[in-house]
Amino acid sequence: MKTDALTQYIPTLEDMLVAHERIKPHIHRTPVMTSSFLNELTGTELFFKCENFQKAGAFKVRGASNAVFGLDEETAKAGVATHSSGNHALSLSYAAGRRGIPCHVVMPRTAPQAKKDAVRGYGGIITECEPSTSSREAVFAEVEARTGAEFVHPYNDPRVIAGQGTCSKELLEQTDGLDAVIAPIGGGGMVSGTCLTLSNLAPGVEIFAAEPEQADDAARSFKAGHIIADDAPNTVADGLKVPLKELTWHFVSNHVTDILTASEHEIIDAMRLIWARMKIVMEPSSAVPLATILKNRDVFAGKRVGVIITGGNVDLGKLPWSILRSEERSQDARSL
């Protein structure tokens, strides 16, 4: 299916179910964890779907694997290509490596080194671009033309959305009586997959999206009723800098209850809280849902809420709370 046709096809429940069977040999069925401390703190029963324990360290391996292993042999020979700030890049590289085909990736030069190293570790071939949507799309056009590889968009692709929907399918199977599910939103691939699955299998469950205040184009789009795209937002949640596209907007506009936002400090505090209390490694983007729950306790009070921790690919040499303290010390010194 050509790129234009792909962006016009709305994936179905059957697509998600087929995707789950296709990718099972290549993914983990990640655990659901709980924390009595966080339950008491938020007044909510929280069920954390831990995709930080997923293959390649992120949920995106689900969509990437579905796209790669769904290719016919002739198309697969030229390999796959994408543009990504990190997790989709390394997930597609992982899936391509499992199938034994090339993977070409355009990444911002500012992407975390840990993610660049992971891409190369899985055999991905990186071409760097400037940290803006316009730059990554322009550089990618050159790479795509040169290689002839199959474009697998990080989120505006029905194969990817169907794959991401398998996460919520597992969450429903692992928990009982959820009232809501919340996931981070950037381009909207995970949220769209969540909408696809829940609207069909559990239509009574509310779907919330969580976004950084400094990259809140999805929240503004939701309120305006049309896509508003920021070109180069700046946030610690590096996986949430990209804008919605046509396919993901379809799911967000039709099925999401609300999009909530959190500040940089709130995101970092939530990330540190999960590290300290749940003893699990997660990246800043994954902390945004808890940050918004803490900020909007009245919205979630008394409910059973599934929280999707989307990934754990963090640069351990640049933990955000250490950087924040350093910046604050510098500001204090300048004020003397």
Short mmCIF file of C-alpha atoms in Angstrom, two decimals:
data_model
loop_
_atom_site.label_atom_id
_atom_site.label_comp_id
_atom_site.label_asym_id
_atom_site.label_seq_id
_atom_site.Cartn_x
_atom_site.Cartn_y
_atom_site.Cartn_z
CA MET A 1 0.00 0.00 0.00
CA LYS A 2 1.44 3.39 -1.01
CA THR A 3 2.07 6.12 1.56
CA ASP A 4 -0.90 8.27 0.46
CA ALA A 5 -3.26 5.30 0.66
CA LEU A 6 -1.86 4.31 4.07
CA THR A 7 -2.58 7.72 5.57
CA GLN A 8 -6.19 7.48 4.41
CA TYR A 9 -6.88 3.98 5.74
CA ILE A 10 -8.43 3.83 9.21
CA PRO A 11 -7.23 0.68 11.01
CA THR A 12 -9.91 -1.61 12.44
CA LEU A 13 -10.26 -3.91 15.44
CA GLU A 14 -9.48 -6.83 13.14
CA ASP A 15 -6.23 -5.11 12.10
CA MET A 16 -5.25 -4.84 15.77
CA LEU A 17 -6.08 -8.48 16.49
CA VAL A 18 -4.10 -9.66 13.45
CA ALA A 19 -1.22 -7.40 14.52
CA HIS A 20 -1.13 -8.97 17.99
CA GLU A 21 -0.78 -12.47 16.58
CA ARG A 22 1.85 -11.31 14.07
CA ILE A 23 4.09 -9.59 16.62
CA LYS A 24 3.82 -11.99 19.57
CA PRO A 25 7.11 -13.76 18.72
CA HIS A 26 8.93 -10.41 18.69
CA ILE A 27 7.61 -8.57 21.78
CA HIS A 28 7.20 -8.99 25.51
CA ARG A 29 3.82 -9.17 27.19
CA THR A 30 4.82 -6.45 29.63
CA PRO A 31 3.74 -6.52 33.29
CA VAL A 32 1.18 -4.33 35.02
CA MET A 33 2.51 -2.94 38.30
CA THR A 34 0.88 -1.09 41.19
CA SER A 35 2.02 1.15 44.04
CA SER A 36 0.06 1.55 47.26
CA PHE A 37 2.00 4.75 47.95
CA LEU A 38 0.98 6.33 44.64
CA ASN A 39 -2.60 5.12 45.10
CA GLU A 40 -2.78 6.89 48.45
CA LEU A 41 -1.05 9.99 47.11
CA THR A 42 -3.44 10.38 44.17
CA GLY A 43 -6.64 8.97 45.70
CA THR A 44 -6.79 6.69 42.66
CA GLU A 45 -6.14 3.01 41.93
CA LEU A 46 -3.34 3.11 39.39
CA PHE A 47 -2.33 0.21 37.15
CA PHE A 48 0.96 0.88 35.36
CA LYS A 49 1.41 -0.96 32.04
CA CYS A 50 5.19 -1.09 31.95
CA GLU A 51 6.29 -0.76 28.34
CA ASN A 52 9.67 0.38 29.66
CA PHE A 53 10.26 -3.39 29.99
CA GLN A 54 9.35 -3.92 26.33
CA LYS A 55 11.79 -5.14 23.66
CA ALA A 56 13.94 -2.17 22.60
CA GLY A 57 12.76 -0.42 25.78
CA ALA A 58 9.57 1.13 24.40
CA PHE A 59 6.01 0.45 23.27
CA LYS A 60 6.91 1.47 19.74
CA VAL A 61 8.36 -1.94 19.00
CA ARG A 62 4.74 -3.13 18.72
CA GLY A 63 3.85 -0.88 15.78
CA ALA A 64 7.27 -1.19 14.19
CA SER A 65 7.18 -4.99 14.31
CA ASN A 66 3.69 -5.08 12.83
CA ALA A 67 4.80 -2.89 9.92
CA VAL A 68 8.05 -4.77 9.27
CA PHE A 69 6.69 -8.31 9.50
CA GLY A 70 3.62 -7.37 7.48
CA LEU A 71 5.71 -6.45 4.41
CA ASP A 72 5.73 -8.74 1.39
CA GLU A 73 9.11 -10.20 0.44
CA GLU A 74 9.68 -7.94 -2.57
CA THR A 75 9.00 -4.73 -0.65
CA ALA A 76 11.09 -5.89 2.30
CA LYS A 77 14.22 -6.31 0.17
CA ALA A 78 14.79 -2.54 -0.01
CA GLY A 79 14.41 -2.25 3.75
CA VAL A 80 12.50 0.30 5.79
CA ALA A 81 13.06 3.96 6.62
CA THR A 82 11.71 6.50 9.07
CA HIS A 83 12.32 9.74 10.94
CA SER A 84 12.18 9.68 14.72
CA SER A 85 13.53 11.35 17.85
CA GLY A 86 14.42 7.97 19.27
CA ASN A 87 12.07 5.19 20.33
CA HIS A 88 10.47 4.53 16.95
CA ALA A 89 13.92 4.69 15.37
CA LEU A 90 15.39 2.05 17.63
CA SER A 91 12.19 -0.04 17.55
CA LEU A 92 12.13 -0.10 13.75
CA SER A 93 15.85 -0.92 13.74
CA TYR A 94 15.16 -3.80 16.13
CA ALA A 95 12.31 -5.18 13.99
CA ALA A 96 14.26 -4.79 10.75
CA GLY A 97 17.22 -6.55 12.31
CA ARG A 98 14.97 -9.46 13.33
CA ARG A 99 13.79 -9.75 9.74
CA GLY A 100 17.27 -9.24 8.31
CA ILE A 101 16.54 -6.13 6.25
CA PRO A 102 18.13 -2.62 6.25
CA CYS A 103 16.73 0.23 8.35
CA HIS A 104 17.46 3.90 7.53
CA VAL A 105 16.70 6.45 10.23
CA VAL A 106 16.66 10.27 10.25
CA MET A 107 17.20 11.52 13.82
CA PRO A 108 17.55 15.03 15.28
CA ARG A 109 21.17 15.79 16.16
CA THR A 110 19.91 16.64 19.67
CA ALA A 111 18.30 13.22 20.24
CA PRO A 112 19.57 11.49 23.41
CA GLN A 113 22.86 9.71 22.83
CA ALA A 114 21.46 6.60 24.52
CA LYS A 115 18.82 6.34 21.80
CA LYS A 116 21.32 6.94 18.99
CA ASP A 117 23.55 4.23 20.43
CA ALA A 118 20.61 1.84 20.62
CA VAL A 119 19.65 2.48 16.99
CA ARG A 120 23.18 1.72 15.84
CA GLY A 121 23.31 -1.28 18.16
CA TYR A 122 20.31 -2.78 16.38
CA GLY A 123 21.91 -2.11 12.99
CA GLY A 124 20.07 1.08 12.08
CA ILE A 125 21.76 3.57 9.72
CA ILE A 126 21.41 7.14 11.06
CA THR A 127 21.26 10.39 9.11
CA GLU A 128 21.07 13.42 11.41
CA CYS A 129 18.86 16.50 10.95
CA GLU A 130 18.08 19.70 12.82
CA PRO A 131 15.64 19.42 15.77
CA SER A 132 12.52 20.59 13.93
CA THR A 133 9.67 18.86 12.15
CA SER A 134 10.42 20.69 8.90
CA SER A 135 14.09 19.66 8.93
CA ARG A 136 13.45 16.01 9.70
CA GLU A 137 10.86 15.73 6.94
CA ALA A 138 13.13 17.44 4.38
CA VAL A 139 16.14 15.27 5.20
CA PHE A 140 14.00 12.17 5.25
CA ALA A 141 12.71 12.89 1.74
CA GLU A 142 16.32 12.74 0.53
CA VAL A 143 16.99 9.45 2.35
CA GLU A 144 13.79 7.87 1.07
CA ALA A 145 14.54 8.84 -2.53
CA ARG A 146 18.11 7.54 -2.28
CA THR A 147 17.33 4.17 -0.69
CA GLY A 148 13.89 3.27 -2.05
CA ALA A 149 13.07 1.88 1.39
CA GLU A 150 9.50 1.45 2.67
CA PHE A 151 8.49 4.45 4.78
CA VAL A 152 7.15 3.46 8.19
CA HIS A 153 5.90 6.68 9.78
CA PRO A 154 6.38 6.86 13.56
CA TYR A 155 2.64 7.22 14.12
CA ASN A 156 0.65 8.37 11.05
CA ASP A 157 0.50 4.80 9.71
CA PRO A 158 -2.36 2.32 10.19
CA ARG A 159 0.08 -0.57 10.60
CA VAL A 160 1.78 1.27 13.44
CA ILE A 161 -1.47 2.31 15.13
CA ALA A 162 -2.82 -1.26 14.94
CA GLY A 163 0.38 -2.48 16.57
CA GLN A 164 0.23 0.10 19.35
CA GLY A 165 -3.36 -0.93 20.05
CA THR A 166 -2.11 -4.32 21.27
CA CYS A 167 -0.79 -2.64 24.42
CA SER A 168 -4.29 -1.72 25.62
CA LYS A 169 -5.59 -5.16 24.64
CA GLU A 170 -3.09 -6.70 27.04
CA LEU A 171 -3.90 -4.11 29.71
CA LEU A 172 -7.59 -5.04 29.55
CA GLU A 173 -6.67 -8.71 29.89
CA GLN A 174 -4.42 -8.01 32.88
CA THR A 175 -6.80 -5.80 34.90
CA ASP A 176 -10.47 -5.73 35.83
CA GLY A 177 -12.96 -2.89 35.78
CA LEU A 178 -10.88 0.02 34.55
CA ASP A 179 -12.63 3.39 34.53
CA ALA A 180 -10.00 5.20 32.48
CA VAL A 181 -6.69 4.83 30.66
CA ILE A 182 -4.13 7.61 30.27
CA ALA A 183 -1.09 7.72 27.99
CA PRO A 184 1.41 10.37 26.86
CA ILE A 185 0.70 12.13 23.58
CA GLY A 186 3.06 13.60 21.00
CA GLY A 187 2.16 12.49 17.51
CA GLY A 188 -0.58 10.34 18.99
CA GLY A 189 0.34 6.80 17.93
CA MET A 190 -0.10 5.19 21.34
CA VAL A 191 -3.20 7.22 22.14
CA SER A 192 -4.70 6.29 18.74
CA GLY A 193 -3.98 2.62 19.32
CA THR A 194 -5.57 2.93 22.76
CA CYS A 195 -8.64 4.56 21.19
CA LEU A 196 -8.85 1.83 18.54
CA THR A 197 -8.82 -0.95 21.13
CA LEU A 198 -10.89 0.58 23.92
CA SER A 199 -13.62 2.04 21.68
CA ASN A 200 -14.25 -1.50 20.42
CA LEU A 201 -13.51 -3.74 23.41
CA ALA A 202 -14.30 -1.46 26.37
CA PRO A 203 -16.27 1.57 25.14
CA GLY A 204 -17.16 2.65 28.69
CA VAL A 205 -13.52 3.30 29.59
CA GLU A 206 -12.50 6.97 29.35
CA ILE A 207 -9.34 7.80 27.40
CA PHE A 208 -7.10 10.64 28.55
CA ALA A 209 -3.92 11.95 26.94
CA ALA A 210 -1.09 13.69 28.81
CA GLU A 211 1.19 16.32 27.29
CA PRO A 212 3.95 18.76 28.35
CA GLU A 213 2.85 22.38 28.70
CA GLN A 214 5.84 23.38 26.56
CA ALA A 215 4.74 21.09 23.74
CA ASP A 216 0.97 21.37 24.10
CA ASP A 217 -0.08 21.46 20.43
CA ALA A 218 -2.30 18.37 20.85
CA ALA A 219 -4.15 20.00 23.75
CA ARG A 220 -4.61 23.18 21.75
CA SER A 221 -5.72 21.17 18.72
CA PHE A 222 -8.25 19.30 20.85
CA LYS A 223 -9.77 22.56 22.08
CA ALA A 224 -9.71 24.22 18.65
CA GLY A 225 -11.19 21.26 16.79
CA HIS A 226 -8.41 21.09 14.20
CA ILE A 227 -4.70 20.23 14.09
CA ILE A 228 -2.32 22.90 15.38
CA ALA A 229 1.31 21.96 14.72
CA ASP A 230 4.36 23.38 16.50
CA ASP A 231 7.57 23.07 14.53
CA ALA A 232 10.20 22.78 17.25
CA PRO A 233 8.86 22.77 20.84
CA ASN A 234 11.33 22.48 23.72
CA THR A 235 10.60 20.02 26.53
CA VAL A 236 12.39 17.47 28.67
CA ALA A 237 9.89 14.94 27.32
CA ASP A 238 11.82 14.49 24.08
CA GLY A 239 9.49 11.79 22.73
CA LEU A 240 6.49 14.15 22.72
CA LYS A 241 7.74 16.96 20.49
CA VAL A 242 6.04 15.93 17.24
CA PRO A 243 2.59 17.11 16.05
CA LEU A 244 -0.59 15.17 15.37
CA LYS A 245 -1.27 13.99 11.82
CA GLU A 246 -4.43 13.03 9.92
CA LEU A 247 -4.79 9.45 11.17
CA THR A 248 -4.01 10.16 14.80
CA TRP A 249 -6.24 13.25 14.76
CA HIS A 250 -9.12 11.01 13.63
CA PHE A 251 -8.81 8.89 16.78
CA VAL A 252 -8.01 11.74 19.16
CA SER A 253 -10.89 13.95 17.99
CA ASN A 254 -13.42 11.10 18.09
CA HIS A 255 -12.50 9.13 21.21
CA VAL A 256 -10.35 11.09 23.69
CA THR A 257 -12.11 12.48 26.76
CA ASP A 258 -9.55 15.21 27.47
CA ILE A 259 -5.89 16.16 27.03
CA LEU A 260 -4.19 17.30 30.24
CA THR A 261 -0.85 19.10 30.52
CA ALA A 262 1.99 19.32 33.02
CA SER A 263 4.91 21.70 33.51
CA GLU A 264 8.56 20.71 33.16
CA HIS A 265 9.01 20.70 36.95
CA GLU A 266 5.89 18.56 37.40
CA ILE A 267 7.11 16.05 34.81
CA ILE A 268 10.55 15.76 36.39
CA ASP A 269 9.07 15.43 39.89
CA ALA A 270 6.73 12.65 38.70
CA MET A 271 9.59 10.84 36.96
CA ARG A 272 11.71 10.98 40.08
CA LEU A 273 8.78 9.82 42.21
CA ILE A 274 8.28 6.69 40.10
CA TRP A 275 12.01 5.95 40.09
CA ALA A 276 12.10 6.30 43.89
CA ARG A 277 8.87 4.51 44.80
CA MET A 278 8.47 1.87 42.09
CA LYS A 279 12.19 1.28 41.50
CA ILE A 280 11.80 1.27 37.72
CA VAL A 281 13.69 3.18 35.04
CA MET A 282 11.49 5.32 32.85
CA GLU A 283 12.06 8.25 30.51
CA PRO A 284 10.61 11.76 30.97
CA SER A 285 7.83 11.28 28.38
CA SER A 286 6.53 8.35 30.41
CA ALA A 287 6.19 10.50 33.53
CA VAL A 288 3.75 12.97 31.96
CA PRO A 289 0.61 10.88 32.71
CA LEU A 290 1.40 10.64 36.44
CA ALA A 291 2.29 14.34 36.49
CA THR A 292 -1.13 15.22 35.08
CA ILE A 293 -2.90 12.84 37.48
CA LEU A 294 -1.17 14.51 40.43
CA LYS A 295 -2.16 17.90 39.02
CA ASN A 296 -5.80 16.90 38.38
CA ARG A 297 -6.60 14.61 41.31
CA ASP A 298 -10.28 15.54 41.28
CA VAL A 299 -10.61 14.18 37.72
CA PHE A 300 -9.32 10.74 38.69
CA ALA A 301 -10.28 10.45 42.37
CA GLY A 302 -11.81 7.10 43.26
CA LYS A 303 -11.28 5.65 39.78
CA ARG A 304 -9.36 2.63 38.54
CA VAL A 305 -6.93 4.05 36.00
CA GLY A 306 -4.57 2.32 33.60
CA VAL A 307 -1.36 4.33 33.11
CA ILE A 308 0.82 3.45 30.14
CA ILE A 309 4.53 3.87 30.88
CA THR A 310 5.68 4.17 27.30
CA GLY A 311 9.44 3.69 27.53
CA GLY A 312 12.63 3.47 29.55
CA ASN A 313 15.30 4.71 27.16
CA VAL A 314 16.78 7.49 29.26
CA ASP A 315 20.33 8.81 29.14
CA LEU A 316 21.60 7.85 32.59
CA GLY A 317 24.40 10.41 32.30
CA LYS A 318 21.90 13.25 31.90
CA LEU A 319 19.11 12.62 34.38
CA PRO A 320 16.73 15.61 34.23
CA TRP A 321 16.61 16.35 37.96
CA SER A 322 20.42 16.61 38.01
CA ILE A 323 20.36 19.01 35.06
CA LEU A 324 17.57 21.01 36.70
CA ARG A 325 19.54 21.39 39.95
CA SER A 326 22.61 22.49 37.99
CA GLU A 327 20.59 25.14 36.14
CA GLU A 328 19.04 26.38 39.38
CA ARG A 329 22.48 26.66 41.02
CA SER A 330 23.71 28.66 38.03
CA GLN A 331 20.73 31.00 38.28
CA ASP A 332 21.34 31.46 42.01
CA ALA A 333 24.99 32.28 41.35
CA ARG A 334 24.08 34.86 38.71
CA SER A 335 21.67 36.56 41.12
CA LEU A 336 24.40 37.16 43.72
#
